[in-house]
Amino acid sequence: MPAPIYYAHLLMKRQAYLRKQNVLSWLRPDAKSQVTLRYEHNKPIAIDAVVLSTQHHPEIQQKDLIEAVMEEIIKQALPSNLLHKDTKYLMNPTGRFVL
């Protein structure tokens, strides 16, 4: 499996786990992610961008969602040696994701 897909799947597995375990009780089932990697000699050397959009309860504030997604999902699921100071993080970049 290509590395970007593998890492995107890890993010979604972590999101689902936290939702099902009620750790982040405001998470809802619909979510999507994308991971962009930089390669050198056909090996991933850095994660350049992480996009994670997740459906959520209407009461959660965007700043709280961003903090929780970063700390509880992204930092827990992705290898820290691939994250760097210039990695771009886009959490619910189009705004609220409620139904």
CSV table of N, CA and C in Angstrom, one decimal:
chain,number,residue,atom,x,y,z
A,1,MET,N,0.8,-1.2,0.0
A,1,MET,CA,0.0,0.0,0.0
A,1,MET,C,0.9,1.2,0.0
A,2,PRO,N,0.6,2.2,-0.8
A,2,PRO,CA,1.4,3.4,-0.9
A,2,PRO,C,1.4,4.2,0.5
A,3,ALA,N,2.5,4.7,0.9
A,3,ALA,CA,2.6,5.4,2.2
A,3,ALA,C,1.6,6.4,2.5
A,4,PRO,N,1.3,7.3,1.5
A,4,PRO,CA,0.2,8.3,1.9
A,4,PRO,C,-1.1,7.7,2.2
A,5,ILE,N,-1.5,6.7,1.6
A,5,ILE,CA,-2.8,6.0,1.9
A,5,ILE,C,-2.7,5.3,3.2
A,6,TYR,N,-1.5,4.6,3.5
A,6,TYR,CA,-1.3,4.0,4.7
A,6,TYR,C,-1.5,4.9,5.9
A,7,TYR,N,-0.8,6.1,5.8
A,7,TYR,CA,-0.9,7.1,6.9
A,7,TYR,C,-2.3,7.7,7.0
A,8,ALA,N,-2.9,7.9,5.9
A,8,ALA,CA,-4.3,8.4,6.0
A,8,ALA,C,-5.2,7.4,6.6
A,9,HIS,N,-5.0,6.1,6.4
A,9,HIS,CA,-5.8,5.1,7.0
A,9,HIS,C,-5.5,5.1,8.5
A,10,LEU,N,-4.3,5.3,8.9
A,10,LEU,CA,-3.9,5.3,10.4
A,10,LEU,C,-4.7,6.5,11.1
A,11,LEU,N,-4.8,7.6,10.4
A,11,LEU,CA,-5.6,8.7,11.0
A,11,LEU,C,-7.0,8.4,11.1
A,12,MET,N,-7.6,7.7,10.1
A,12,MET,CA,-9.0,7.4,10.2
A,12,MET,C,-9.3,6.3,11.3
A,13,LYS,N,-8.3,5.3,11.4
A,13,LYS,CA,-8.5,4.3,12.4
A,13,LYS,C,-8.4,5.0,13.8
A,14,ARG,N,-7.5,5.9,14.0
A,14,ARG,CA,-7.4,6.6,15.3
A,14,ARG,C,-8.7,7.4,15.6
A,15,GLN,N,-9.2,8.1,14.6
A,15,GLN,CA,-10.4,8.9,14.7
A,15,GLN,C,-11.6,8.0,15.1
A,16,ALA,N,-11.7,6.9,14.5
A,16,ALA,CA,-12.8,5.9,14.8
A,16,ALA,C,-12.7,5.3,16.2
A,17,TYR,N,-11.4,5.0,16.5
A,17,TYR,CA,-11.2,4.5,17.9
A,17,TYR,C,-11.6,5.5,19.0
A,18,LEU,N,-11.1,6.7,18.8
A,18,LEU,CA,-11.5,7.7,19.8
A,18,LEU,C,-13.0,8.0,19.9
A,19,ARG,N,-13.6,7.9,18.7
A,19,ARG,CA,-15.1,8.1,18.7
A,19,ARG,C,-15.8,7.0,19.4
A,20,LYS,N,-15.4,5.7,19.1
A,20,LYS,CA,-16.1,4.6,19.6
A,20,LYS,C,-15.8,4.4,21.1
A,21,GLN,N,-14.6,4.8,21.6
A,21,GLN,CA,-14.3,4.7,23.0
A,21,GLN,C,-14.8,5.9,23.8
A,22,ASN,N,-15.4,6.8,23.1
A,22,ASN,CA,-16.0,8.0,23.7
A,22,ASN,C,-14.9,8.9,24.3
A,23,VAL,N,-13.7,8.9,23.8
A,23,VAL,CA,-12.6,9.7,24.3
A,23,VAL,C,-12.9,11.2,23.9
A,24,LEU,N,-13.3,11.3,22.6
A,24,LEU,CA,-13.7,12.6,22.1
A,24,LEU,C,-15.2,12.4,21.7
A,25,SER,N,-16.0,12.6,22.7
A,25,SER,CA,-17.4,12.3,22.6
A,25,SER,C,-18.2,13.1,21.5
A,26,TRP,N,-17.6,14.2,21.1
A,26,TRP,CA,-18.2,15.1,20.1
A,26,TRP,C,-17.9,14.7,18.6
A,27,LEU,N,-17.0,13.7,18.4
A,27,LEU,CA,-16.8,13.2,17.1
A,27,LEU,C,-18.0,12.5,16.5
A,28,ARG,N,-18.2,12.5,15.3
A,28,ARG,CA,-19.3,11.8,14.6
A,28,ARG,C,-18.6,10.9,13.5
A,29,PRO,N,-19.4,10.0,12.9
A,29,PRO,CA,-18.8,8.9,12.1
A,29,PRO,C,-18.1,9.4,10.8
A,30,ASP,N,-18.6,10.4,10.2
A,30,ASP,CA,-18.1,10.8,8.8
A,30,ASP,C,-16.8,11.5,9.0
A,31,ALA,N,-15.8,11.1,8.3
A,31,ALA,CA,-14.4,11.7,8.3
A,31,ALA,C,-13.7,11.3,7.1
A,32,LYS,N,-12.7,12.2,6.8
A,32,LYS,CA,-11.8,11.9,5.6
A,32,LYS,C,-10.4,12.5,5.9
A,33,SER,N,-9.4,11.9,5.3
A,33,SER,CA,-8.1,12.4,5.5
A,33,SER,C,-7.2,12.2,4.2
A,34,GLN,N,-6.2,13.0,4.2
A,34,GLN,CA,-5.2,12.9,3.1
A,34,GLN,C,-3.8,13.3,3.7
A,35,VAL,N,-2.8,12.6,3.3
A,35,VAL,CA,-1.5,12.8,3.8
A,35,VAL,C,-0.6,13.0,2.5
A,36,THR,N,0.2,14.1,2.5
A,36,THR,CA,1.1,14.3,1.4
A,36,THR,C,2.6,14.1,1.9
A,37,LEU,N,3.3,13.3,1.2
A,37,LEU,CA,4.7,13.0,1.6
A,37,LEU,C,5.7,13.6,0.6
A,38,ARG,N,6.9,13.8,1.2
A,38,ARG,CA,8.0,14.2,0.3
A,38,ARG,C,8.9,13.0,0.3
A,39,TYR,N,9.4,12.7,-0.9
A,39,TYR,CA,10.3,11.5,-1.1
A,39,TYR,C,11.7,11.9,-1.5
A,40,GLU,N,12.6,11.0,-1.1
A,40,GLU,CA,14.0,11.1,-1.6
A,40,GLU,C,14.5,9.7,-1.9
A,41,HIS,N,14.9,9.5,-3.1
A,41,HIS,CA,15.3,8.2,-3.5
A,41,HIS,C,14.2,7.1,-3.3
A,42,ASN,N,13.0,7.5,-3.6
A,42,ASN,CA,11.8,6.6,-3.5
A,42,ASN,C,11.4,6.2,-2.1
A,43,LYS,N,12.0,7.0,-1.1
A,43,LYS,CA,11.6,6.7,0.3
A,43,LYS,C,11.0,8.0,0.9
A,44,PRO,N,9.9,7.8,1.7
A,44,PRO,CA,9.4,9.0,2.3
A,44,PRO,C,10.3,9.6,3.4
A,45,ILE,N,10.5,10.9,3.3
A,45,ILE,CA,11.4,11.5,4.2
A,45,ILE,C,10.7,12.6,5.1
A,46,ALA,N,9.5,13.0,4.7
A,46,ALA,CA,8.8,14.0,5.4
A,46,ALA,C,7.3,14.0,5.0
A,47,ILE,N,6.5,14.4,6.0
A,47,ILE,CA,5.1,14.6,5.7
A,47,ILE,C,5.0,16.1,5.5
A,48,ASP,N,4.5,16.5,4.3
A,48,ASP,CA,4.4,17.9,3.9
A,48,ASP,C,3.1,18.5,4.3
A,49,ALA,N,2.0,17.6,4.2
A,49,ALA,CA,0.7,18.1,4.6
A,49,ALA,C,-0.2,17.0,5.1
A,50,VAL,N,-1.1,17.4,6.1
A,50,VAL,CA,-2.0,16.5,6.6
A,50,VAL,C,-3.4,17.2,6.6
A,51,VAL,N,-4.4,16.6,5.9
A,51,VAL,CA,-5.7,17.1,5.9
A,51,VAL,C,-6.6,16.1,6.6
A,52,LEU,N,-7.3,16.6,7.6
A,52,LEU,CA,-8.3,15.7,8.3
A,52,LEU,C,-9.6,16.5,8.6
A,53,SER,N,-10.6,16.0,8.0
A,53,SER,CA,-11.9,16.6,8.2
A,53,SER,C,-12.8,15.6,8.9
A,54,THR,N,-13.4,16.0,10.0
A,54,THR,CA,-14.3,15.1,10.7
A,54,THR,C,-15.6,15.7,11.1
A,55,GLN,N,-16.6,15.0,10.9
A,55,GLN,CA,-17.9,15.5,11.4
A,55,GLN,C,-17.9,15.6,12.9
A,56,HIS,N,-18.7,16.5,13.4
A,56,HIS,CA,-18.6,16.7,14.9
A,56,HIS,C,-20.0,17.3,15.4
A,57,HIS,N,-20.1,17.2,16.7
A,57,HIS,CA,-21.3,17.8,17.4
A,57,HIS,C,-21.3,19.3,17.2
A,58,PRO,N,-22.5,19.9,17.0
A,58,PRO,CA,-22.6,21.3,16.7
A,58,PRO,C,-22.0,22.2,17.8
A,59,GLU,N,-21.9,21.7,19.1
A,59,GLU,CA,-21.5,22.5,20.2
A,59,GLU,C,-20.0,22.7,20.3
A,60,ILE,N,-19.2,21.8,19.6
A,60,ILE,CA,-17.7,21.9,19.7
A,60,ILE,C,-17.2,23.2,19.0
A,61,GLN,N,-16.3,23.9,19.6
A,61,GLN,CA,-15.7,25.1,19.0
A,61,GLN,C,-14.6,24.7,18.1
A,62,GLN,N,-14.4,25.4,17.0
A,62,GLN,CA,-13.4,25.0,16.0
A,62,GLN,C,-12.0,25.0,16.6
A,63,LYS,N,-11.6,25.9,17.5
A,63,LYS,CA,-10.3,25.9,18.1
A,63,LYS,C,-10.1,24.6,19.0
A,64,ASP,N,-11.2,24.2,19.7
A,64,ASP,CA,-11.1,23.0,20.5
A,64,ASP,C,-10.9,21.8,19.6
A,65,LEU,N,-11.7,21.7,18.5
A,65,LEU,CA,-11.6,20.6,17.6
A,65,LEU,C,-10.2,20.5,17.0
A,66,ILE,N,-9.6,21.6,16.6
A,66,ILE,CA,-8.3,21.7,16.0
A,66,ILE,C,-7.2,21.2,17.0
A,67,GLU,N,-7.3,21.6,18.2
A,67,GLU,CA,-6.4,21.2,19.3
A,67,GLU,C,-6.5,19.7,19.5
A,68,ALA,N,-7.7,19.2,19.7
A,68,ALA,CA,-7.9,17.8,20.0
A,68,ALA,C,-7.5,16.9,18.8
A,69,VAL,N,-7.8,17.3,17.6
A,69,VAL,CA,-7.4,16.5,16.4
A,69,VAL,C,-5.9,16.4,16.3
A,70,MET,N,-5.2,17.6,16.6
A,70,MET,CA,-3.8,17.6,16.5
A,70,MET,C,-3.2,16.7,17.6
A,71,GLU,N,-3.6,16.8,18.8
A,71,GLU,CA,-3.0,16.1,19.9
A,71,GLU,C,-3.4,14.7,20.0
A,72,GLU,N,-4.7,14.4,19.8
A,72,GLU,CA,-5.2,13.0,20.0
A,72,GLU,C,-5.2,12.1,18.8
A,73,ILE,N,-5.2,12.8,17.6
A,73,ILE,CA,-5.2,12.0,16.4
A,73,ILE,C,-3.9,12.0,15.6
A,74,ILE,N,-3.6,13.2,15.1
A,74,ILE,CA,-2.4,13.4,14.3
A,74,ILE,C,-1.1,13.0,15.0
A,75,LYS,N,-0.9,13.6,16.1
A,75,LYS,CA,0.4,13.3,16.8
A,75,LYS,C,0.5,11.9,17.3
A,76,GLN,N,-0.7,11.2,17.6
A,76,GLN,CA,-0.7,9.9,18.1
A,76,GLN,C,-0.6,8.8,16.9
A,77,ALA,N,-1.0,9.2,15.7
A,77,ALA,CA,-1.1,8.2,14.6
A,77,ALA,C,0.1,8.3,13.7
A,78,LEU,N,0.7,9.5,13.5
A,78,LEU,CA,1.7,9.6,12.5
A,78,LEU,C,3.1,9.6,13.2
A,79,PRO,N,4.1,9.1,12.5
A,79,PRO,CA,5.4,9.0,13.0
A,79,PRO,C,6.0,10.4,13.2
A,80,SER,N,6.5,10.8,14.4
A,80,SER,CA,7.0,12.1,14.6
A,80,SER,C,8.2,12.4,13.8
A,81,ASN,N,9.0,11.4,13.4
A,81,ASN,CA,10.2,11.7,12.6
A,81,ASN,C,9.9,12.2,11.2
A,82,LEU,N,8.6,12.0,10.8
A,82,LEU,CA,8.2,12.5,9.4
A,82,LEU,C,7.6,13.9,9.5
A,83,LEU,N,7.1,14.3,10.7
A,83,LEU,CA,6.5,15.6,10.9
A,83,LEU,C,7.6,16.6,11.1
A,84,HIS,N,7.5,17.8,10.5
A,84,HIS,CA,8.5,18.8,10.7
A,84,HIS,C,7.9,20.2,10.8
A,85,LYS,N,8.7,21.2,11.1
A,85,LYS,CA,8.2,22.5,11.3
A,85,LYS,C,7.4,23.1,10.2
A,86,ASP,N,7.6,22.7,9.0
A,86,ASP,CA,6.9,23.2,7.8
A,86,ASP,C,5.7,22.3,7.4
A,87,THR,N,5.5,21.3,8.1
A,87,THR,CA,4.3,20.4,7.8
A,87,THR,C,3.0,21.3,7.9
A,88,LYS,N,2.2,21.2,6.9
A,88,LYS,CA,0.9,22.0,6.9
A,88,LYS,C,-0.2,21.1,7.5
A,89,TYR,N,-0.9,21.6,8.4
A,89,TYR,CA,-2.0,20.9,9.0
A,89,TYR,C,-3.3,21.6,8.7
A,90,LEU,N,-4.2,20.9,8.1
A,90,LEU,CA,-5.6,21.4,7.7
A,90,LEU,C,-6.6,20.6,8.4
A,91,MET,N,-7.2,21.1,9.5
A,91,MET,CA,-8.2,20.3,10.2
A,91,MET,C,-9.6,21.0,9.9
A,92,ASN,N,-10.5,20.3,9.3
A,92,ASN,CA,-11.8,20.9,8.9
A,92,ASN,C,-11.6,22.2,8.2
A,93,PRO,N,-10.8,22.2,7.1
A,93,PRO,CA,-10.4,23.5,6.5
A,93,PRO,C,-11.6,24.3,5.9
A,94,THR,N,-12.7,23.6,5.6
A,94,THR,CA,-13.8,24.3,5.0
A,94,THR,C,-14.8,24.8,6.1
A,95,GLY,N,-14.4,24.6,7.4
A,95,GLY,CA,-15.2,25.1,8.5
A,95,GLY,C,-16.0,23.9,9.1
A,96,ARG,N,-17.1,24.3,9.8
A,96,ARG,CA,-17.9,23.3,10.5
A,96,ARG,C,-18.4,22.2,9.7
A,97,PHE,N,-18.4,21.0,10.3
A,97,PHE,CA,-18.8,19.7,9.5
A,97,PHE,C,-19.9,19.1,10.4
A,98,VAL,N,-21.1,19.7,10.3
A,98,VAL,CA,-22.2,19.2,11.1
A,98,VAL,C,-23.4,18.9,10.2
A,99,LEU,N,-24.3,18.0,10.6
A,99,LEU,CA,-25.5,17.8,9.9
A,99,LEU,C,-26.7,18.2,10.7
